[in-house]
Structures are given as structure tokens and as C-alpha cells.
Coordinates of C-alpha atoms in Angstrom, one line a residue:
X1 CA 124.3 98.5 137.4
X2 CA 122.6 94.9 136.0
X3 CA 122.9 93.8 139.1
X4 CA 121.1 96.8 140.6
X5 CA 118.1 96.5 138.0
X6 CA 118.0 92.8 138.8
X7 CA 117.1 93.2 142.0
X8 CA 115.4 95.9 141.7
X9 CA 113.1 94.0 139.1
X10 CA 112.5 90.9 141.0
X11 CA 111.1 93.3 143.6
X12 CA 108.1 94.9 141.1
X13 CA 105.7 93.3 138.7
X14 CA 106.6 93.7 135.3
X15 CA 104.1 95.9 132.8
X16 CA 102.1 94.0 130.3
X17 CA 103.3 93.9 127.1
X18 CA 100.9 91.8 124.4
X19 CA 97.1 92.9 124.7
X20 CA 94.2 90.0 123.9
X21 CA 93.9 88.4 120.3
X22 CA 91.7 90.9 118.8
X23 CA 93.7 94.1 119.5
X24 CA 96.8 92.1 118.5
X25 CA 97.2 93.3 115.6
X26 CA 97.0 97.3 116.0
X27 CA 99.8 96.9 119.1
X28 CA 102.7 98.8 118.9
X29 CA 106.0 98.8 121.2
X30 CA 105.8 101.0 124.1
X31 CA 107.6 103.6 124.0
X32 CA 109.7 103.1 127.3
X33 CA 111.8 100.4 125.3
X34 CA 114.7 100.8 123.9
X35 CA 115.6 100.3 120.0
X36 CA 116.4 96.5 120.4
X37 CA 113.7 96.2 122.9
X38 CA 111.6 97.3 120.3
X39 CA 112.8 94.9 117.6
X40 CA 112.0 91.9 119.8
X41 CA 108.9 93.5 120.6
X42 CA 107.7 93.6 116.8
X43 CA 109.3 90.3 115.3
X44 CA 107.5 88.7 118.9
X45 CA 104.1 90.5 117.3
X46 CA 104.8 89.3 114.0
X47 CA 105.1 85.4 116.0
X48 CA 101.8 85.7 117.2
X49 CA 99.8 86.7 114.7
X50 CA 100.4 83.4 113.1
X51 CA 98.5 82.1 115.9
X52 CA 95.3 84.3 115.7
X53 CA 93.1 81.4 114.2
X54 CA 92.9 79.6 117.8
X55 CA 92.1 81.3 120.5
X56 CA 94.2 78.5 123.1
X57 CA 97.3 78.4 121.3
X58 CA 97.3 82.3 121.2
X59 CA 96.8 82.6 124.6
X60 CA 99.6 79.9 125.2
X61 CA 102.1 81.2 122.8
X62 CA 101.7 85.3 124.3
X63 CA 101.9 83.8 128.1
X64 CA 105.7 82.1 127.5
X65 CA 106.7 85.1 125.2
X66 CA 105.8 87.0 127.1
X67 CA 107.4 85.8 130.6
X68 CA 110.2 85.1 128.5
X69 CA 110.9 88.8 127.2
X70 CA 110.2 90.1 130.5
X71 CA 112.9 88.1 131.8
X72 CA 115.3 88.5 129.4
X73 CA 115.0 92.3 129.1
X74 CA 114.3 93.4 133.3
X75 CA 116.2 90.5 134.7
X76 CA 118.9 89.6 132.6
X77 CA 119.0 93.4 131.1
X78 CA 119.7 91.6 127.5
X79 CA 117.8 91.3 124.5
X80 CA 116.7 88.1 122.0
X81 CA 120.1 88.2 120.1
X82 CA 121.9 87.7 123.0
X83 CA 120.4 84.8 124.3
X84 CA 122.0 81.3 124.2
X85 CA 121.2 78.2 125.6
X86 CA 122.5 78.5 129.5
X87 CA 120.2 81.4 129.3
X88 CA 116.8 79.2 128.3
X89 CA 118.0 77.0 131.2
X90 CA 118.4 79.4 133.4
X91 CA 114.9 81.3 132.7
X92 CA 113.6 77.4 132.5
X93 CA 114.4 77.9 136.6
X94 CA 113.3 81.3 136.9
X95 CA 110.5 79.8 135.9
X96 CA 110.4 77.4 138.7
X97 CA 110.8 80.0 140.9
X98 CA 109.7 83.1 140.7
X99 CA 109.9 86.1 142.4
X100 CA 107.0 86.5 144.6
X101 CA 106.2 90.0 143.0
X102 CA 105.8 87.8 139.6
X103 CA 103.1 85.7 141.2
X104 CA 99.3 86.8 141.6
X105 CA 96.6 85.0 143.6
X106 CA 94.0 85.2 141.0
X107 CA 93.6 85.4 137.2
X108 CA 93.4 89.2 135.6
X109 CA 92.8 91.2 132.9
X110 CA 95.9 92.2 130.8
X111 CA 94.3 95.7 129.8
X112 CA 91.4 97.6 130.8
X113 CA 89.3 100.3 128.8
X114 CA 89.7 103.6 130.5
X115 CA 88.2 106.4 128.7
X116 CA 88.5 105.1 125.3
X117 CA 92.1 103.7 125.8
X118 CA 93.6 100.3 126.4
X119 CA 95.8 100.4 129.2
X120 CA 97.9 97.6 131.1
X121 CA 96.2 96.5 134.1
X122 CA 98.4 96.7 137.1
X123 CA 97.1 94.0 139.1
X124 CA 98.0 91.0 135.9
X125 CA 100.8 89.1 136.9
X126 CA 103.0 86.8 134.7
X127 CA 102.5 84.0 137.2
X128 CA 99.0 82.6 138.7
X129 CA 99.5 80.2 141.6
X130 CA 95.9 78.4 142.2
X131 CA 94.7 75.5 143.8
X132 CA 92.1 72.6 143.3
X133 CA 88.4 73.1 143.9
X134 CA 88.6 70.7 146.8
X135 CA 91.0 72.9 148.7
X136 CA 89.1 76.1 148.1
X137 CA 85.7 74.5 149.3
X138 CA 87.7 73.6 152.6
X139 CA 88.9 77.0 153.2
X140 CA 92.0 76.8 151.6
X141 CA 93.6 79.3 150.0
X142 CA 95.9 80.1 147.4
X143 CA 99.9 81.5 148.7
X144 CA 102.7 83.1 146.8
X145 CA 104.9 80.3 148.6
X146 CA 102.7 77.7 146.9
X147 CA 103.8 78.7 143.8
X148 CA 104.9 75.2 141.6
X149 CA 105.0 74.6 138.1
X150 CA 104.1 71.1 136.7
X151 CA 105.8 68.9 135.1
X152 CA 103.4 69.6 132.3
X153 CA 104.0 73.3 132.4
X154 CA 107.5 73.0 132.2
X155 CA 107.3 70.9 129.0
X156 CA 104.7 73.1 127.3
X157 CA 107.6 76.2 127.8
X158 CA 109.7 74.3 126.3
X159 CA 107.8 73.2 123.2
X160 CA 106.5 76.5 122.8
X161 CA 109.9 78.6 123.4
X162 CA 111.2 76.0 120.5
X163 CA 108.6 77.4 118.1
X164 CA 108.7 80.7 119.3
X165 CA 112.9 80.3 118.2
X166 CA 112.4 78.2 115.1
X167 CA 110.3 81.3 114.0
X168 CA 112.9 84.1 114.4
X169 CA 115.3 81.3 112.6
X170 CA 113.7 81.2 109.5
X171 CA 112.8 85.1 109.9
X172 CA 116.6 85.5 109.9
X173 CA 116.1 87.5 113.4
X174 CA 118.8 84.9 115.1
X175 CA 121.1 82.4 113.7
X176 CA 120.6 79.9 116.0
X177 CA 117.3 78.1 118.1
X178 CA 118.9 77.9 121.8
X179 CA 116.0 75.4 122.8
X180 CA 117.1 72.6 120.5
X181 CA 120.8 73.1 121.8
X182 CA 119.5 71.9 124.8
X183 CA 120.7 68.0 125.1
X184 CA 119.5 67.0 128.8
X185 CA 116.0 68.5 128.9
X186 CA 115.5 65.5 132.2
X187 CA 117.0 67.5 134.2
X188 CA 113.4 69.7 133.4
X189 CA 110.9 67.2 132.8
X190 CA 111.3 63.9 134.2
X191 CA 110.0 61.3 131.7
X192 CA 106.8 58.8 134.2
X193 CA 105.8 55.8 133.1
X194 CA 101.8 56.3 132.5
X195 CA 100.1 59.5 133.3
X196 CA 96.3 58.9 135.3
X197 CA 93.9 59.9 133.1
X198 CA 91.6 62.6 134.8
X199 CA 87.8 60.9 134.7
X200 CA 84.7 60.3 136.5
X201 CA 83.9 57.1 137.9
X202 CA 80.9 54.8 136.5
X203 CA 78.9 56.3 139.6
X204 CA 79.8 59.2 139.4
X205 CA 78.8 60.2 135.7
X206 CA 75.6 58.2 136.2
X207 CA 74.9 60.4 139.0
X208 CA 75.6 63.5 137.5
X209 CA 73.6 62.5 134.1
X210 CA 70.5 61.6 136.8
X211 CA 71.2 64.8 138.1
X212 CA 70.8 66.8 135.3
X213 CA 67.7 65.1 134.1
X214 CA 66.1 65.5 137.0
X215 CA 66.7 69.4 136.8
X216 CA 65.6 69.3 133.4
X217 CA 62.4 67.7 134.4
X218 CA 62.3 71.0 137.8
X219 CA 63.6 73.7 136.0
X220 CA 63.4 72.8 132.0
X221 CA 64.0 76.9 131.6
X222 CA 67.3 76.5 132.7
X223 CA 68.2 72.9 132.7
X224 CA 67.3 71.5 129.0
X225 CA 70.3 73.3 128.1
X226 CA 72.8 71.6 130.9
X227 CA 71.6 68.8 130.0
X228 CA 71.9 68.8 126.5
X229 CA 75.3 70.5 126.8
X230 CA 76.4 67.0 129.3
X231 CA 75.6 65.1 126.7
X232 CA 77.0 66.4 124.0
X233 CA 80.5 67.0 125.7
X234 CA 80.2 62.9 126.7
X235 CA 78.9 61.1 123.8
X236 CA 80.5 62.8 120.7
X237 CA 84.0 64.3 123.5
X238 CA 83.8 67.6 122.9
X239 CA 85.9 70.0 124.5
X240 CA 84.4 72.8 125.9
X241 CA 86.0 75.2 123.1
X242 CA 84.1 73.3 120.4
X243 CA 80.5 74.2 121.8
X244 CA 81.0 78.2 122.0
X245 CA 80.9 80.7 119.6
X246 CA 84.1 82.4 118.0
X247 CA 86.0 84.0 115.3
X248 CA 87.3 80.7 113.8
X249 CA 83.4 78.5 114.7
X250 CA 79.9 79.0 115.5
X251 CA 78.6 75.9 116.1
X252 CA 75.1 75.9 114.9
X253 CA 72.2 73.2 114.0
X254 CA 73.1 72.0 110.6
X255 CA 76.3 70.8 112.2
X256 CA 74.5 67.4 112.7
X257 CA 73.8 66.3 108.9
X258 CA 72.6 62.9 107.9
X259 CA 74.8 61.6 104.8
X260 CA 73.4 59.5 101.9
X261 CA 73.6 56.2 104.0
X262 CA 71.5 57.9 106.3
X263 CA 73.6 58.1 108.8
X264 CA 74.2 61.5 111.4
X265 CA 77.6 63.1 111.8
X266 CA 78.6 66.1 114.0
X267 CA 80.8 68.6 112.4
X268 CA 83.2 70.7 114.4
X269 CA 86.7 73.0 114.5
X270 CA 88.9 71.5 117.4
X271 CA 92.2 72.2 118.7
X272 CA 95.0 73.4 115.7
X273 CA 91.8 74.5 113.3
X274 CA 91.2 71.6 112.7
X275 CA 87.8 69.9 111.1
X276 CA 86.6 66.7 112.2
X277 CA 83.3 64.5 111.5
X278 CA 82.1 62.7 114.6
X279 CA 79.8 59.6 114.5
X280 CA 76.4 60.3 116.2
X281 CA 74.8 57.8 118.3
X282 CA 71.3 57.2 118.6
X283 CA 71.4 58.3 122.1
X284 CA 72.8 61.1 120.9
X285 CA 70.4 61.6 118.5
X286 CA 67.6 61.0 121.1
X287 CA 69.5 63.9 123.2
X288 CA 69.3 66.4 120.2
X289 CA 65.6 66.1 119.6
X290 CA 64.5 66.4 123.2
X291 CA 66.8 70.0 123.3
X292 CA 65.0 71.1 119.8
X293 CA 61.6 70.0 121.3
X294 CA 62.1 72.1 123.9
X295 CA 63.5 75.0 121.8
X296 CA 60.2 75.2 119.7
X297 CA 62.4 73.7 116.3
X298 CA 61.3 70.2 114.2
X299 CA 62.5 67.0 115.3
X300 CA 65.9 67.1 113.4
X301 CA 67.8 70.1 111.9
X302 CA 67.7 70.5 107.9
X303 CA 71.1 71.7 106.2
X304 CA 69.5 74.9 105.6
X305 CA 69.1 75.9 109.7
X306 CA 71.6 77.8 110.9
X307 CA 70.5 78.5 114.0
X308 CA 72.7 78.5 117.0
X309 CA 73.4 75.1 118.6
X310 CA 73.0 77.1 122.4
X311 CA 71.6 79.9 122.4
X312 CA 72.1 82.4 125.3
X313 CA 69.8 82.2 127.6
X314 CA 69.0 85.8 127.5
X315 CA 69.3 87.9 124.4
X316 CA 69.8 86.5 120.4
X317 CA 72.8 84.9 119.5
X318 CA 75.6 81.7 120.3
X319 CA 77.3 81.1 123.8
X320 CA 80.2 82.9 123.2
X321 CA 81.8 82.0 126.6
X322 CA 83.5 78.9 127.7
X323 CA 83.3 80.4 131.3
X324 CA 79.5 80.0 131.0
X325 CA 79.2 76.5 129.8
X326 CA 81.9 75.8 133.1
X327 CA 79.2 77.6 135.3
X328 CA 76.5 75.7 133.7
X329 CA 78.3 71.9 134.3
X330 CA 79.6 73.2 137.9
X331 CA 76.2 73.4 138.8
X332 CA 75.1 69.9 138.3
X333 CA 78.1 68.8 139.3
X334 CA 77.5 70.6 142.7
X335 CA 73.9 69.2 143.0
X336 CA 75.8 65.7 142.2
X337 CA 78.3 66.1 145.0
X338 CA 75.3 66.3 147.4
X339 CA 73.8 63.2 146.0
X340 CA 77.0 60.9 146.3
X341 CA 77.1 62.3 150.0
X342 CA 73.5 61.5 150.4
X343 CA 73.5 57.9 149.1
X344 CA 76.5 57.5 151.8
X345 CA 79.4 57.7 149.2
X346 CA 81.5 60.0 150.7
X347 CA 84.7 59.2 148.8
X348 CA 82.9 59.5 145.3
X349 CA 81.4 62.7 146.7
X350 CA 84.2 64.6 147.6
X351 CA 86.7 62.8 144.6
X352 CA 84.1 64.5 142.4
X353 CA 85.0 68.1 143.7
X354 CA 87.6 68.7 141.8
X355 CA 86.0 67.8 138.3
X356 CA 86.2 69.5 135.6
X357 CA 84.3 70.0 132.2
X358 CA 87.2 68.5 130.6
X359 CA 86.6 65.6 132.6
X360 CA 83.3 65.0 130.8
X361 CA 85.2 64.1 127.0
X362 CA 88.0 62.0 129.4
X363 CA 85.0 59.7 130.6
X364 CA 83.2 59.6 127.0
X365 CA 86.2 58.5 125.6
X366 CA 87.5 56.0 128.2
X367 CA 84.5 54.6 128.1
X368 CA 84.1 54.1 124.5
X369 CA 87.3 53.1 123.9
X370 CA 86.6 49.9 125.6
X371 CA 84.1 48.7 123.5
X372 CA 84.1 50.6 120.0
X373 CA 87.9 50.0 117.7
X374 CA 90.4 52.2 118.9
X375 CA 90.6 53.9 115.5
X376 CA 86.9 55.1 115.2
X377 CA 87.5 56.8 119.1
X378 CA 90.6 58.2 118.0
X379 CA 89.0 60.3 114.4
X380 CA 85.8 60.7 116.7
X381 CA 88.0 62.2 119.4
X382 CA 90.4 64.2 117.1
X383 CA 93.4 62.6 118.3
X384 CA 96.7 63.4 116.5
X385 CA 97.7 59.3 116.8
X386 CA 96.3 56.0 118.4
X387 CA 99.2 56.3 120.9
X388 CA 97.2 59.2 122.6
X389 CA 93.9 57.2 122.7
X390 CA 96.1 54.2 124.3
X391 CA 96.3 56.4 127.1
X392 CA 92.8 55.8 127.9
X393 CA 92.6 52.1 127.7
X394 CA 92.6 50.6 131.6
X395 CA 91.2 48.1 130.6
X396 CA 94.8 46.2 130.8
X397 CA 95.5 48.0 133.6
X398 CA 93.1 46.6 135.8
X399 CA 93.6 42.4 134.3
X400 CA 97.8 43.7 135.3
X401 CA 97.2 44.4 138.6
X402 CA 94.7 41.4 139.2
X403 CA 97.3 38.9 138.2
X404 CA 99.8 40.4 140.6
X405 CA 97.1 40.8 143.5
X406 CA 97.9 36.9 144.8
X407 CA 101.8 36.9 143.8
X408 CA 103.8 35.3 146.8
X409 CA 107.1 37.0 148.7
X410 CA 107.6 33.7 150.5
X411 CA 106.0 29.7 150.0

């Protein structure tokens, strides 16, 4: 009979089971589980609302609950209680792998509003194979086959599933965290030496920045703002989270403040909820008057104006979208690509493709970190530890490799 609803299971998409962030917290079990179903439904609630204050983590924390219950319940045919630790490896594969009717070619909704209703969307899937910009721009396109995990992934499951257990621990819902009885977590993630950190090339960011001020100069309607928002995500490395409007941050104008040395610092809410002052350069200062000029303020913002940092372009109010700031870089970056290829460098060109906004605080920070003390990078940056802003020092990299370019195999 398990073995029936096994297959049966890997044949169909699962339902949906946790709504988005701000409906969290009115959810209730469906009603086609059973009892203990139910249970590990509601203490897997109770997890997330710990994690309401960041959007990210959320979102993180519900995906590999989620996949995990679905497994456990419609694959396995068990519930939370019952899992031990050849179970987490075993999903740990699953996850790997799996089934095709698990796997969806694009990104969608969890729930949709229908007549007043939240209902699960049919077409979301637990698993999202996609592929690099490149690929798509040459036709490529994303296949259930393609499916892969990285190495990354895989080690994010793990951490998470680890707190996710540690949780129903201390709630007293298990007795045990099968995660941590898990002694040979290689065989999942295999441990490289260095890991490349994504960036743009000297040329490249000087030919986006270009790029962007010559739209400014074209189009300052809609191009003040990308290039404002380019050089804010460089110079102070901002991630793209940190310049939208939320529940937990609304980055506004009084977020640059001089102190009594008369110096300016950028205040912001990263990653965990966390606060952090960022030193402002003058360039960046030079960037923030140019985007008020433009936006009919003074020269520099008092601690009294709370206006929004950027605006919308149409209506009142914030960004509240990271999707639009994306939309707003991909289009320099776009006009940048064509550039590169114009000035006959094709391999910047098309290495530039698959760039991200992310990319943008990578490059600030490599950058800096090569002439500025690692420490003031690292609190500017929000790092957890200098071994993290290591990670961006080449520096070394390139003086190892050019005192092994002339080494001899034979006199």
C-alpha cells in the first residue's frame, strides 16, 4: 500500500502547503491531513514565524520545510516523529533527484486570489530547474533532465534542516536532531579549496558605470535613478534587499547622516536584521547630490527628511520590489554588452551576460579590499568575520600564479 502511494506520488506534484510571509500567520492545516500530519503542519508554522523579520530567510526556511514534509508525508507515508537519520540522507538524494513531476521550468506563485480566497496554485512546483542568462539569450532552454542541485544548495538543506530540527528539540516535539547524527556529510558536499568569486572585470564595471551615465545624460527621466542605484550597490555593497522598501526597512534620505566629526555614514538593515553603518565616500557623496539635484531636494538630506531613497517612478511611495531594481541594472547592463562587443571585446561582452545585481557589491568589495584594511571592508560590507572578506582578496592569487608561470619540468 506505501509502496503504491510512492509511486503514485512521484508521478503528481504535490499541493502547496505554506502561503507567503504575510498570510503566514492566519494559515491553518488543510483539512485533507491527517491528525499527525496536522501536528507537523502547526509546530512547522510555529518554526517559521520565528523567521518573519526577513523576508530571505523566510522564503529559505518554508522552501526546505516544505520539500521536506512533502517527502516525508507523500513519499515515505511517515510523519516528523518518525524520521531518523538514514531518512535526512535519503531525502538529502531525493533531493538530488527528483521526480520530474516535482520539477517546474519556471518560478510560480504559491497561491492565487480567486474570489476572495487564497488558493494553492497548481502550476508551483517544489523544484525550479533554470539556466544562466547566457544560455537563454542563445536559445537555450531550461529541461526537467537538467535538473542539478549545487553543491551550495545541498549545504544550505542541510544547515537549514538542522535548525529546522534543533527547533522541534527544544519544543520537545522530537527527542532527537537527525541532521547532527549525520557524521560524513562529504559524501553531500564535497569540501573545494577556494570558491571564484562572482565579479565584473575592471572593464567591464567601467563600461557599465559609462554606460549608465551616458543614459543619465539621454534619458535623465529614467536613468538618474539607474545610475544612482549602480552606485550605491558599488561603493557602500549593498545588496539589492537593502535598497527596497519592506516590513522590517524603508530606506529613506536621512539614512545618510553626517556625525559630529563631520563625517557621512549610510545606515541600513542587511541580511539576519541586522544594522550596520557604512562609511560614505566622497564619490559617493558626489553621487547622492547629483540624484537629489535631480529629484528637486537640497544638496544633502537633513535628519528630519524622510523621504524615500527611490521613489517609484510612477505613483508616491519606496521601491518595494527587488525585481524592479534587477530590471533597472539589466538594462544597463544590456546596453553595456553591446558596447564591449562594439569596442571588439567579445569575451568581456558575452562574460558579462550572465551578471547579476549581486555582482555589483562582489566588485565594490573586491576592489576595496585591495586598498582600504580588511576590517573597515568587512563592518562596511556586513560580514559575519574577516575569513569571509578573505575570500575576496586576489590580490595573492595573482603574485601565486606569477611565481609558478616560469617553474621548469626539466633543466
Amino acid at each position: 500500500m506505501a509502496q503504491n502511494a510512492n509511486y503514485s506520488s512521484k508521478r503528481r506534484p504535490p499541493v502547496v502547503l505554506f502561503d507567503a510571509m504575510a498570510y503566514v500567520e492566519e494559515q491553518t492545516p488543510p483539512n485533507s491531513l491527517t491528525k499527525n500530519q496536522r501536528n507537523d503542519f502547526i509546530a512547522t508554522i510555529n518554526f517559521l514565524k520565528c523567521y518573519t523579520g526577513s523576508q530571505g530567510t523566510f522564503n529559505a526556511y518554508r522552501r526546505e520545510t516544505e520539500r521536506l514534509l512533502q517527502w516525508t508525508w507523500l513519499i515515505e507515508d511517515k510523519t516528523l516523529t518518525q524520521i531518523k537519520r538514514e531518512d535526512i540522507e535519503a531525502f538529502i538524494k531525493f533531493c538530488q533527484k527528483p521526480p520530474k513531476a516535482w520539477i517546474g521550468l519556471k518560478k510560480a506563485p504559491r497561491f492565487i486570489d480567486r474570489e476572495g480566497l487564497r488558493i494553492p496554485n497548481a502550476e508551483w512546483r517544489p523544484f525550479v530547474v533554470t539556466i544562466s542568462k547566457s544560455a537563454h539569450r542563445k536559445g537555450e532552454r531550461p529541461t526537467k533532465e537538467a535538473y542539478e542541485p549545487s553543491q551550495n544548495t545541498i549545504k544550505e538543506i542541510l544547515a537549514i534542516l538542522s535548525s529546522y530540527f534543533n527547533y522541534l528539540l527544544q519544543e520537545e516535539y522530537l527527542p532527537v536532531n537527525p541532521v547532527a547524527l549525520i557524521r560524513q556529510k562529504s559524501k553531500f558536499v564535497q569540501k573545494r579549496q577556494s570558491q571564484k568569486i562572482r565579479r565584473l572585470s575592471e572593464l567591464q564595471w567601467q563600461t557599465v558605470i559609462n554606460t549608465a551615465e551616458r543614459m543619465a545624460e539621454e534619458n535623465p527621466q529614467s536613468h538618474e535613478r539607474t545610475l544612482f542605484i549602480l552606485s550605491a550597490l558599488y561603493s557602500m555593497y549593498l545588496r539589492i534587499s537593502e535598497l527596497v522598501a519592506s516590513d522590517r526597512w524603508t530606506p529613506t534620505m536621512n539614512d545618510f547622516h553626517k556625525d559630529h566629526n563631520g563625517l557621512w555614514w549610510f545606515t541600513t538593515v542587511g541580511k539576519g536584521n541586522k544594522e550596520r553603518q557604512i562609511a560614505v565616500s566622497d564619490a559617493m557623496l558626489k553621487a547622492l547630490k547629483r540624484w537629489r539635484k535631480y529629484l528637486g531636494l537640497s544638496q544633502l538630506p537633513t535628519p528630519a527628511d524622510q523621504s524615500p531613497l527611490i521613489p517609484k517612478l510612477k505613483g508616491k511611495g519606496a521601491i518595494t520590489n527587488t525585481t524592479h531594481i534587477r530590471s533597472i541594472v539589466q538594462v544597463c547592463f544590456d546596453r553595456a554588452i553591446i558596447q564591449l562587443s562594439a569596442d571588439g571585446q567579445k569575451a568581456e561582452s558575452e562574460a558579462l551576460i550572465d551578471a547579476t545585481v549581486h555582482w555589483l557589491r562582489h566588485t565594490g568589495i573586491s576592489d576595496d579590499v585591495k586598498i582600504r584594511p580588511r576590517e573597515h571592508v568587512r563592518d562596511d560590507a556586513g560580514h559575519s568575520s574577516s575569513a569571509i572578506t578573505d575570500k575576496y582578496i586576489d590580490v595573492e592569487l595573482v603574485e601565486r600564479h606569477r611565481s609558478a608561470k616560469r617553474k621548469l619540468i626539466s633543466g
